[in-house]
PDB file of C-alpha atoms in Angstrom:
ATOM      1  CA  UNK A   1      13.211 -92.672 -76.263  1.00 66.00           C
ATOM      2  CA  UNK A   2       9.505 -93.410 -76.018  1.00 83.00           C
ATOM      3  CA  UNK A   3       8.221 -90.188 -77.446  1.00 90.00           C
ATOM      4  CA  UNK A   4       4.858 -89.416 -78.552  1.00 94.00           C
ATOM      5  CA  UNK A   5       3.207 -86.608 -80.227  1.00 95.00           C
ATOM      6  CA  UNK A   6       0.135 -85.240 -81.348  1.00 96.00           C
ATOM      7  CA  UNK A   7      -1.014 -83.107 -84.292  1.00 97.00           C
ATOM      8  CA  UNK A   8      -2.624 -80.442 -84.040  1.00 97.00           C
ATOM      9  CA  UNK A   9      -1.209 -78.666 -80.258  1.00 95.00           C
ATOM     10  CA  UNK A  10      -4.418 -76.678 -81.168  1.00 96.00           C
ATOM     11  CA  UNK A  11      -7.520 -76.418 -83.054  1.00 97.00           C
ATOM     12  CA  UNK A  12     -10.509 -74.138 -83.133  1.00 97.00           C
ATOM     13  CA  UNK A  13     -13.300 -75.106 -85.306  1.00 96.00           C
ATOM     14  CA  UNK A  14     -17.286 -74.772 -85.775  1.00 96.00           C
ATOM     15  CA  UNK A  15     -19.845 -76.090 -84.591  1.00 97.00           C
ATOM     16  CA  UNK A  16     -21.428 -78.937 -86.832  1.00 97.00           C
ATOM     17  CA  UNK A  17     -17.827 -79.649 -87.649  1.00 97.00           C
ATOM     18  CA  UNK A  18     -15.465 -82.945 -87.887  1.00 97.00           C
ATOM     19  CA  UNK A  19     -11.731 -82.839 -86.291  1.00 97.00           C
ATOM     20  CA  UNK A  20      -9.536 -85.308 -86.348  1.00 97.00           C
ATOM     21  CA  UNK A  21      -6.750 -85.229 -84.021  1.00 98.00           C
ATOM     22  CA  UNK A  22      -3.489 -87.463 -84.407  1.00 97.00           C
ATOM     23  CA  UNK A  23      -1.560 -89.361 -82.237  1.00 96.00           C
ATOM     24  CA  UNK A  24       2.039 -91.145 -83.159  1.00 95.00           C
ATOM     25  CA  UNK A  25       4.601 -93.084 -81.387  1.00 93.00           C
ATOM     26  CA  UNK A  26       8.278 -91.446 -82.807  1.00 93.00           C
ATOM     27  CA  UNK A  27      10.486 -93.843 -81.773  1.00 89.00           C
ATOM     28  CA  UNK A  28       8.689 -97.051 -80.674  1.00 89.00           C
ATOM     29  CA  UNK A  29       5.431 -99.459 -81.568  1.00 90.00           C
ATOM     30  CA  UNK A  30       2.932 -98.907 -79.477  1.00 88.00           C
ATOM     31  CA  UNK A  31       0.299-101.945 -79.168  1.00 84.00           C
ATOM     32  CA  UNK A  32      -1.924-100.037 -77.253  1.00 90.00           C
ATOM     33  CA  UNK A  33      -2.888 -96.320 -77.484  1.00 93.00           C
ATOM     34  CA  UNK A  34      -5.266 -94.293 -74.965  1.00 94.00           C
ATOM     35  CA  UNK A  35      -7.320 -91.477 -75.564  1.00 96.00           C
ATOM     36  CA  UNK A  36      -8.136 -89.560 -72.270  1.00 95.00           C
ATOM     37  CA  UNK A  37     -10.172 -86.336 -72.005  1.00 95.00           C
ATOM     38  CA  UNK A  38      -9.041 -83.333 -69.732  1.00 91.00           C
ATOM     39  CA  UNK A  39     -11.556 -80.856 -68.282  1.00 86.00           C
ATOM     40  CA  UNK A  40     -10.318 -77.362 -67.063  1.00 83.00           C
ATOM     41  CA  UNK A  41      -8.675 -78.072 -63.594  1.00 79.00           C
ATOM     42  CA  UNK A  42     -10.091 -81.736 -63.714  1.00 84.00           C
ATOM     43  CA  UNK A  43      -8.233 -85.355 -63.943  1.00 87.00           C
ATOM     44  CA  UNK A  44      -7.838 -86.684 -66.693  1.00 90.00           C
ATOM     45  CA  UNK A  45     -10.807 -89.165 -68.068  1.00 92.00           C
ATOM     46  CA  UNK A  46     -10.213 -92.097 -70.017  1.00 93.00           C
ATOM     47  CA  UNK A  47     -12.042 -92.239 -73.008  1.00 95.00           C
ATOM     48  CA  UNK A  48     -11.131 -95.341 -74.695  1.00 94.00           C
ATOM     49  CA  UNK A  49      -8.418 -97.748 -75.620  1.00 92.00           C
ATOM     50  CA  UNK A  50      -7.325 -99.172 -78.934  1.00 91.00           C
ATOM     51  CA  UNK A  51      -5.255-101.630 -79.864  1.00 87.00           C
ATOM     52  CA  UNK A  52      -3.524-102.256 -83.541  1.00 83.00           C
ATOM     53  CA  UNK A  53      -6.044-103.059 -85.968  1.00 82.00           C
ATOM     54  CA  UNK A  54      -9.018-103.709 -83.849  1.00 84.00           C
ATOM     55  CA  UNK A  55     -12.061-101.858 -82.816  1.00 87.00           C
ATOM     56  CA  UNK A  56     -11.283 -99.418 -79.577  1.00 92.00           C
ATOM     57  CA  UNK A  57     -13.164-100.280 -75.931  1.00 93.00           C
ATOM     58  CA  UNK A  58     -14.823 -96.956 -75.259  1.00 95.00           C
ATOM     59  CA  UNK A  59     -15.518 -96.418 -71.351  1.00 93.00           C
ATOM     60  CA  UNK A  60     -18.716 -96.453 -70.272  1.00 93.00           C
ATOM     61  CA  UNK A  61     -20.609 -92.987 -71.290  1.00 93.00           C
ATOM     62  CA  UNK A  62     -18.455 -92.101 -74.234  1.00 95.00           C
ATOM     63  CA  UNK A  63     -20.133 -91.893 -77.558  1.00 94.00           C
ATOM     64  CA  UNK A  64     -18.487 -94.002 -80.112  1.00 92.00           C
ATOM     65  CA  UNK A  65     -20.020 -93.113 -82.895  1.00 94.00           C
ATOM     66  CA  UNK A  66     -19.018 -89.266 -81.575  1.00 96.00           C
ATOM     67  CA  UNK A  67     -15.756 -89.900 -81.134  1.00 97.00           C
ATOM     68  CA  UNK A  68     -14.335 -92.452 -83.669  1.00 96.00           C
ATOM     69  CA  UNK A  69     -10.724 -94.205 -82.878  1.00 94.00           C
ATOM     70  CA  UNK A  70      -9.208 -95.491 -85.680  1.00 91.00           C
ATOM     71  CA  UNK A  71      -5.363 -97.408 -84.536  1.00 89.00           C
ATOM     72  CA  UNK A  72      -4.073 -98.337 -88.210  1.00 83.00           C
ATOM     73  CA  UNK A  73      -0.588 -99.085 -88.006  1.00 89.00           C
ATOM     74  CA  UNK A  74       1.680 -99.485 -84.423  1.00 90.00           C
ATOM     75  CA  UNK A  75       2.869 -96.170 -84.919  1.00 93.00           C
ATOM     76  CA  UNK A  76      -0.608 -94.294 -85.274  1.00 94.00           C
ATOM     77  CA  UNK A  77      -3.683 -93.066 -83.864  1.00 94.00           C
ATOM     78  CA  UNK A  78      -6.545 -91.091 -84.330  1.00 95.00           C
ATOM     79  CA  UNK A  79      -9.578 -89.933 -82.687  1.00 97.00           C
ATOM     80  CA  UNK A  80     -12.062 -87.655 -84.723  1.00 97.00           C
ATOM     81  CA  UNK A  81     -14.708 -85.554 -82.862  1.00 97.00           C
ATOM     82  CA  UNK A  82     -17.471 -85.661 -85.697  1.00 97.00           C
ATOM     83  CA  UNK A  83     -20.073 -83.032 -85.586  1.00 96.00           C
ATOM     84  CA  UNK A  84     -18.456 -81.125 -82.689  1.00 96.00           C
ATOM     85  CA  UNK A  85     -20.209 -79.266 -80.402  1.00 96.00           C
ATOM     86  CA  UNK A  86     -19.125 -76.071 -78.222  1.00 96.00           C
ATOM     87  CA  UNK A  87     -19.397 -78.741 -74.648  1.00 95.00           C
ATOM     88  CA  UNK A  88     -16.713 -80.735 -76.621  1.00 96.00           C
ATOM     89  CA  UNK A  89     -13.924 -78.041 -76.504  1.00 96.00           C
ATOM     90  CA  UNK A  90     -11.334 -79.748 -73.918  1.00 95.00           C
ATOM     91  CA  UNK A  91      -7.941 -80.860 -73.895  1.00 94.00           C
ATOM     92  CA  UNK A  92      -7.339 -84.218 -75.087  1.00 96.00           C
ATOM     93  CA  UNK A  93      -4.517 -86.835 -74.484  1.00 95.00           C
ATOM     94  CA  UNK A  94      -3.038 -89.730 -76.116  1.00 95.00           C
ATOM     95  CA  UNK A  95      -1.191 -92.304 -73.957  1.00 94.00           C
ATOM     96  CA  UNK A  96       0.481 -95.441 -75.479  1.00 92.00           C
ATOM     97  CA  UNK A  97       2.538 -98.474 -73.913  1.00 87.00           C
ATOM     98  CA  UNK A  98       5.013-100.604 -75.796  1.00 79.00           C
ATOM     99  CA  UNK A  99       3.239-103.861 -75.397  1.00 73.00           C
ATOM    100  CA  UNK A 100       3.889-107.037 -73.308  1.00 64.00           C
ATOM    101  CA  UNK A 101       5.834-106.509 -70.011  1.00 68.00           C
ATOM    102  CA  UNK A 102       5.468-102.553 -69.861  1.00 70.00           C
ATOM    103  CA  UNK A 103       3.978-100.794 -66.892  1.00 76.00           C
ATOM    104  CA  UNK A 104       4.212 -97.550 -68.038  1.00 82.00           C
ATOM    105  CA  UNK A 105       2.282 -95.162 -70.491  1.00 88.00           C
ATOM    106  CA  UNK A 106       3.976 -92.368 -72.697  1.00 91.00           C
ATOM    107  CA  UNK A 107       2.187 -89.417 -72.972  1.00 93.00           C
ATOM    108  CA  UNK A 108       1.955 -86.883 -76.045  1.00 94.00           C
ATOM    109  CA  UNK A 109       1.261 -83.292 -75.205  1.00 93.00           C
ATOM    110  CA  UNK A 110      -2.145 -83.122 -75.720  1.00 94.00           C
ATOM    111  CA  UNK A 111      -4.414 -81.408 -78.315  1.00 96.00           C
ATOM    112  CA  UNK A 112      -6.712 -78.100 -77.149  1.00 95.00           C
ATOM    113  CA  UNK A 113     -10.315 -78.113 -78.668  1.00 97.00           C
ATOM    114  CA  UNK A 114     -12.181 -75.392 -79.031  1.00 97.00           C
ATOM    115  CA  UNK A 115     -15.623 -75.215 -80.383  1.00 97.00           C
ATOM    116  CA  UNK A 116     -17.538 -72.025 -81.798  1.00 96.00           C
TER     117      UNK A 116
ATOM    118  CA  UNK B   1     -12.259-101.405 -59.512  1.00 69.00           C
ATOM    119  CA  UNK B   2      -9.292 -98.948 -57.849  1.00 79.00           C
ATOM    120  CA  UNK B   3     -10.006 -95.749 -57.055  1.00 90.00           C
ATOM    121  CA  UNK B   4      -7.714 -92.774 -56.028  1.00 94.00           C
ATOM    122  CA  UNK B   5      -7.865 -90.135 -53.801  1.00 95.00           C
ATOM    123  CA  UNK B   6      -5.556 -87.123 -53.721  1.00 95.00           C
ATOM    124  CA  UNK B   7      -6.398 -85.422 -50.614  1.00 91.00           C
ATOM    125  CA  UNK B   8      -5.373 -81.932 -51.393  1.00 94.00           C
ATOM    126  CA  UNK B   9      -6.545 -80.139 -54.270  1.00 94.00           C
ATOM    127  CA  UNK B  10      -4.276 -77.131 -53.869  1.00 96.00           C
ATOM    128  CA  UNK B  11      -1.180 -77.214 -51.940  1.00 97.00           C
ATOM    129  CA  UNK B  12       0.813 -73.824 -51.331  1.00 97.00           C
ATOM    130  CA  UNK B  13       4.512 -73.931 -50.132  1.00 97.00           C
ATOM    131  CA  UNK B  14       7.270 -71.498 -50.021  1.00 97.00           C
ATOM    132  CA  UNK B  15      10.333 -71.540 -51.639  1.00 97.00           C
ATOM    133  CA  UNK B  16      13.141 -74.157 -50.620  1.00 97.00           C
ATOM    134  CA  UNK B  17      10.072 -75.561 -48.156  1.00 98.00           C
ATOM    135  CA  UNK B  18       9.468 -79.282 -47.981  1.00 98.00           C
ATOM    136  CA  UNK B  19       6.226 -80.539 -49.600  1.00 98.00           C
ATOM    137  CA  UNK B  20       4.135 -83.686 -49.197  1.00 98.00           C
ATOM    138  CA  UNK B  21       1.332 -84.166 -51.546  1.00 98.00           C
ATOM    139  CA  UNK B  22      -0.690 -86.991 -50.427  1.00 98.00           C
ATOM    140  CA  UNK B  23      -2.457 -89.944 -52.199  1.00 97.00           C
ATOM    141  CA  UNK B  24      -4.203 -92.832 -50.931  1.00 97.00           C
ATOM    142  CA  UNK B  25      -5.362 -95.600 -53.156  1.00 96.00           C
ATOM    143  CA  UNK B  26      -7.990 -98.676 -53.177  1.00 94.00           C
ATOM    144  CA  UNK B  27      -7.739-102.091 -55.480  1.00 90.00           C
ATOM    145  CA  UNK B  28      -8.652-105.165 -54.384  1.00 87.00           C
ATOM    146  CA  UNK B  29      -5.444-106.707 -55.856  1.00 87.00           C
ATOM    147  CA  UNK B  30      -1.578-105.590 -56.222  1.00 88.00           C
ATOM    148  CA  UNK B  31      -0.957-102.174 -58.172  1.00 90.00           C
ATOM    149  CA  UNK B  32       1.461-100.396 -59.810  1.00 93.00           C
ATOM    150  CA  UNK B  33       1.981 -96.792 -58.687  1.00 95.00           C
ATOM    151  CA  UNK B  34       2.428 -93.322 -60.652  1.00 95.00           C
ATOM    152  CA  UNK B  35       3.284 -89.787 -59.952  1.00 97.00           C
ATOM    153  CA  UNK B  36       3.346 -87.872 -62.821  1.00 96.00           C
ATOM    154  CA  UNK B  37       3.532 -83.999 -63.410  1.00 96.00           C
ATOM    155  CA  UNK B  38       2.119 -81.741 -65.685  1.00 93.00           C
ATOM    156  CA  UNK B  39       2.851 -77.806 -66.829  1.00 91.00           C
ATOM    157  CA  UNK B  40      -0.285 -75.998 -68.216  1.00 85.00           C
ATOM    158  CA  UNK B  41      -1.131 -76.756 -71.675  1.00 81.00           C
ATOM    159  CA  UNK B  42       1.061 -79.849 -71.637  1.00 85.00           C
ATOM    160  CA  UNK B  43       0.532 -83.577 -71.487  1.00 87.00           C
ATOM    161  CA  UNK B  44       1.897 -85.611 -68.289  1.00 91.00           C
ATOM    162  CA  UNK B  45       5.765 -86.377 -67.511  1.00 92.00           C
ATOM    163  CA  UNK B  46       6.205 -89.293 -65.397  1.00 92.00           C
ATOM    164  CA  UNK B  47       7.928 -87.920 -62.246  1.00 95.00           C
ATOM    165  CA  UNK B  48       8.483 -92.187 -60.537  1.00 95.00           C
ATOM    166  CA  UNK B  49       7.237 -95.583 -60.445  1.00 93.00           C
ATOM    167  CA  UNK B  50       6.462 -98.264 -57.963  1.00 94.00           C
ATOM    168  CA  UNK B  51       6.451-101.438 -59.482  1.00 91.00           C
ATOM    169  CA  UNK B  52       8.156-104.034 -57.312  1.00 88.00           C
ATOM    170  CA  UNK B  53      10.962-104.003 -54.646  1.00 89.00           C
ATOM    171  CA  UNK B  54      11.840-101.110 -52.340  1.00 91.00           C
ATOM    172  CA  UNK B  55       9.033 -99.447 -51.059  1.00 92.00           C
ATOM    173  CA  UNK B  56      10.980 -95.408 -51.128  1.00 96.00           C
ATOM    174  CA  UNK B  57      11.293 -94.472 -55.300  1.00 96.00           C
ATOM    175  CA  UNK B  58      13.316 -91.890 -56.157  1.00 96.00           C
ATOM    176  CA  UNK B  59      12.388 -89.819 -59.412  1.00 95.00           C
ATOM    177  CA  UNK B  60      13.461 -86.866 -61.385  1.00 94.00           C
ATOM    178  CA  UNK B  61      13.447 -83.615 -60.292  1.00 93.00           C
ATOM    179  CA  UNK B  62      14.289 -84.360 -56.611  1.00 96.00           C
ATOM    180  CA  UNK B  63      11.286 -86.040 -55.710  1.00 97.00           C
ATOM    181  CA  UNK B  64      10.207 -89.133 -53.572  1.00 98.00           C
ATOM    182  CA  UNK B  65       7.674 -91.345 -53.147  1.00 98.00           C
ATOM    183  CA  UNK B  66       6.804 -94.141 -50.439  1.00 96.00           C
ATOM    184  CA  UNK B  67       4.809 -96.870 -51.034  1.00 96.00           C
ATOM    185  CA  UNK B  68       2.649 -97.999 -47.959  1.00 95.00           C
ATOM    186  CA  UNK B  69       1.083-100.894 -48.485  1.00 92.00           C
ATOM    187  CA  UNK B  70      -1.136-101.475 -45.069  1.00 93.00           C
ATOM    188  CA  UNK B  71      -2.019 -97.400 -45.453  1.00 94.00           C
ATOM    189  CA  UNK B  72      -2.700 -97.972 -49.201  1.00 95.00           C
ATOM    190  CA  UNK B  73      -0.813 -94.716 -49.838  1.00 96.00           C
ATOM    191  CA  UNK B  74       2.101 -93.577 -52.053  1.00 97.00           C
ATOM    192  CA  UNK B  75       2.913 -90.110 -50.994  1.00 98.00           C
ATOM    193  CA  UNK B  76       4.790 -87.775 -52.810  1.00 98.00           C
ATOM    194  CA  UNK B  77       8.004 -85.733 -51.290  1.00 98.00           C
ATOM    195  CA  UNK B  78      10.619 -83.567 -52.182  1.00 98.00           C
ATOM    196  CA  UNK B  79      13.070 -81.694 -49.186  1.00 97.00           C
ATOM    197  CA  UNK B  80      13.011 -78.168 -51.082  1.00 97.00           C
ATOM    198  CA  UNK B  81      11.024 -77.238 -53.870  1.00 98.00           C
ATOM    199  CA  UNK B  82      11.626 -74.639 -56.016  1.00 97.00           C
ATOM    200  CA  UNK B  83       9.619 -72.223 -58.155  1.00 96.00           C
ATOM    201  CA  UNK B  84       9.554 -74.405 -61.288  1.00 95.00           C
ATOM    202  CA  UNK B  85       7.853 -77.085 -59.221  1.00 97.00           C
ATOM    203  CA  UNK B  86       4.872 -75.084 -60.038  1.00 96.00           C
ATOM    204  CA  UNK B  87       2.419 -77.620 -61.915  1.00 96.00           C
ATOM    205  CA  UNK B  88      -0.330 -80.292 -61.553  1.00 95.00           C
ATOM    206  CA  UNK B  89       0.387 -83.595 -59.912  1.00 97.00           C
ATOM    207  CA  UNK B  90      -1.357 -86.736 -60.841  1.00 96.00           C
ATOM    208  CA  UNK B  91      -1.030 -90.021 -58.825  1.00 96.00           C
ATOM    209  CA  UNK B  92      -2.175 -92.638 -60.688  1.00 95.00           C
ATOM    210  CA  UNK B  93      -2.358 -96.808 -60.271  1.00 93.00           C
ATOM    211  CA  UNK B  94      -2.663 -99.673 -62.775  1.00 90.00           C
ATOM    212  CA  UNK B  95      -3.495-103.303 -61.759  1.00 86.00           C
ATOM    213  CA  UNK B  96      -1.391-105.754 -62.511  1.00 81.00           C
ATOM    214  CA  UNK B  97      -2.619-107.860 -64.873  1.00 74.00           C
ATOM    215  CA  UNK B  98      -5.215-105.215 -66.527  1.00 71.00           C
ATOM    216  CA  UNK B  99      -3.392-103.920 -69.431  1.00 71.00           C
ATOM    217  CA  UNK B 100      -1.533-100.886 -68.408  1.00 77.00           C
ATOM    218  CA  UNK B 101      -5.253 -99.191 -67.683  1.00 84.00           C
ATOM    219  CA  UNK B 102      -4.201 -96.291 -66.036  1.00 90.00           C
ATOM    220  CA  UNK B 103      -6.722 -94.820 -63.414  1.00 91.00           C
ATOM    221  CA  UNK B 104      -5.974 -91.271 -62.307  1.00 93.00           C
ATOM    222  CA  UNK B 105      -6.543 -89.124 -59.220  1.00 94.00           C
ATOM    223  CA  UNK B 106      -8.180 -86.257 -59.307  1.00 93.00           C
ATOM    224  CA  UNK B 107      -4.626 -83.966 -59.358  1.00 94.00           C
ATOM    225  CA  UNK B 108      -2.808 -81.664 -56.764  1.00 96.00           C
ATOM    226  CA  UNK B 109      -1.602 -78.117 -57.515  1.00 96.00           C
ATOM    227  CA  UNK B 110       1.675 -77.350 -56.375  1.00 97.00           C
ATOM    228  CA  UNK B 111       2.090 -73.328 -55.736  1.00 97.00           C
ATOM    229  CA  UNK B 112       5.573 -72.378 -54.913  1.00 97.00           C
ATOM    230  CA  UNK B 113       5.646 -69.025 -53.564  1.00 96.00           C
ATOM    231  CA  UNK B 114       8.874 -66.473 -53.566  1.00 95.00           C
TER     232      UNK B 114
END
């Protein structure tokens, strides 16, 4: 149980470009869903949070308006890199918890950007 | 704010060696405690937990962990590791009460050598 994954595993696009990456929970609601950022050999950085039909917290120095999260439904979300830029190519990973009483993230498998 | 440290950025073991990777932590209030693993070009498994009760967690794989709380540490163990062990290891704490916000350290890499 408690699997998440994320579409695309990888992506390559231009420069100037949008990409939207998605994030789903396959076998449970998940109230809250975390984007985090991975640099080559580097931690992992959280980028923002987002809960089920509200607007995400972005941590402090991540662009919103760069990086839009959109949580629809319990099951789904997205984070679009609009007008990507060759220093956003990274690995990206969504977390997300199953709500009240749960101390533990599930992690999808993450989603490599690359930027021309 | 917590903060974590994970004192060894590269660790390099032989086979069917013991291994400690280390990780120290700071939080002004109770945490929850993570080890988790990850395999290039993959997202993070959890390896164990500390959330309450017995301060030793055991977790898949073989591997250990001991919550200290006067040393503020949570070190990671396993007797014998094998070449497959070969990966990224994140410690990571939440504190209780702030949502499941997860804040990493800054990973150790495991080599296991033949």
């Amino acid at each position: 149980g408690a699997v998440v994954s994320q579409h695309p595993s990888r992506v390559i696009c231009k420069s100037g470009t949008s990409v939207k990456i998605e994030c789903r929970s396959l076998d449970f609601q998940a109230t809250t869903m975390f984007w985090y950022r991975q640099f080559p050999k580097k931690s992992l950085m959280l980028m923002a949070t987002s809960n089920e039909g509200s607007k995400a917290t972005y941590e402090q120095g991540v662009e919103k308006d760069k990086f839009l999260i959109n949580h629809a439904s319990l099951t789904l979300s997205t984070l679009t890199v609009t007008s990507a830029h060759p220093e956003d190519s990274s690995f990206y990973i969504c977390s997300a918890d199953t709500g009240a009483g749960s101390y533990e993230q599930y992690f999808g498998p993450g989603t490599r950007l690359t930027v021309t | 704010a917590q903060s974590v440290t994970q004192l060894d950025s590269q660790v390099p073991v032989f086979e069917e060696a013991p291994v400690e990777l280390r990780c120290n932590y700071s939080s002004s209030v109770s945490v929850y405690l993570f080890w988790y693993v990850q395999y290039p070009n993959q997202g993070l498994q959890l390896l164990l937990k500390y959330l309450s009760g017995s301060t030793l967690v055991k977790g898949i794989n073989g591997f250990e962990a001991e919550f200290n709380k006067s040393q503020t540490s949570f070190h990671l163990r396993k007797p014998s590791v094998h070449i497959s062990d070969t990966a990224e290891y994140f410690c990571a704490v939440s504190e209780m009460g702030a949502g499941n916000m997860l804040t990493f350290g800054g990973g150790t890499r495991l080599m296991v050598k033949p």
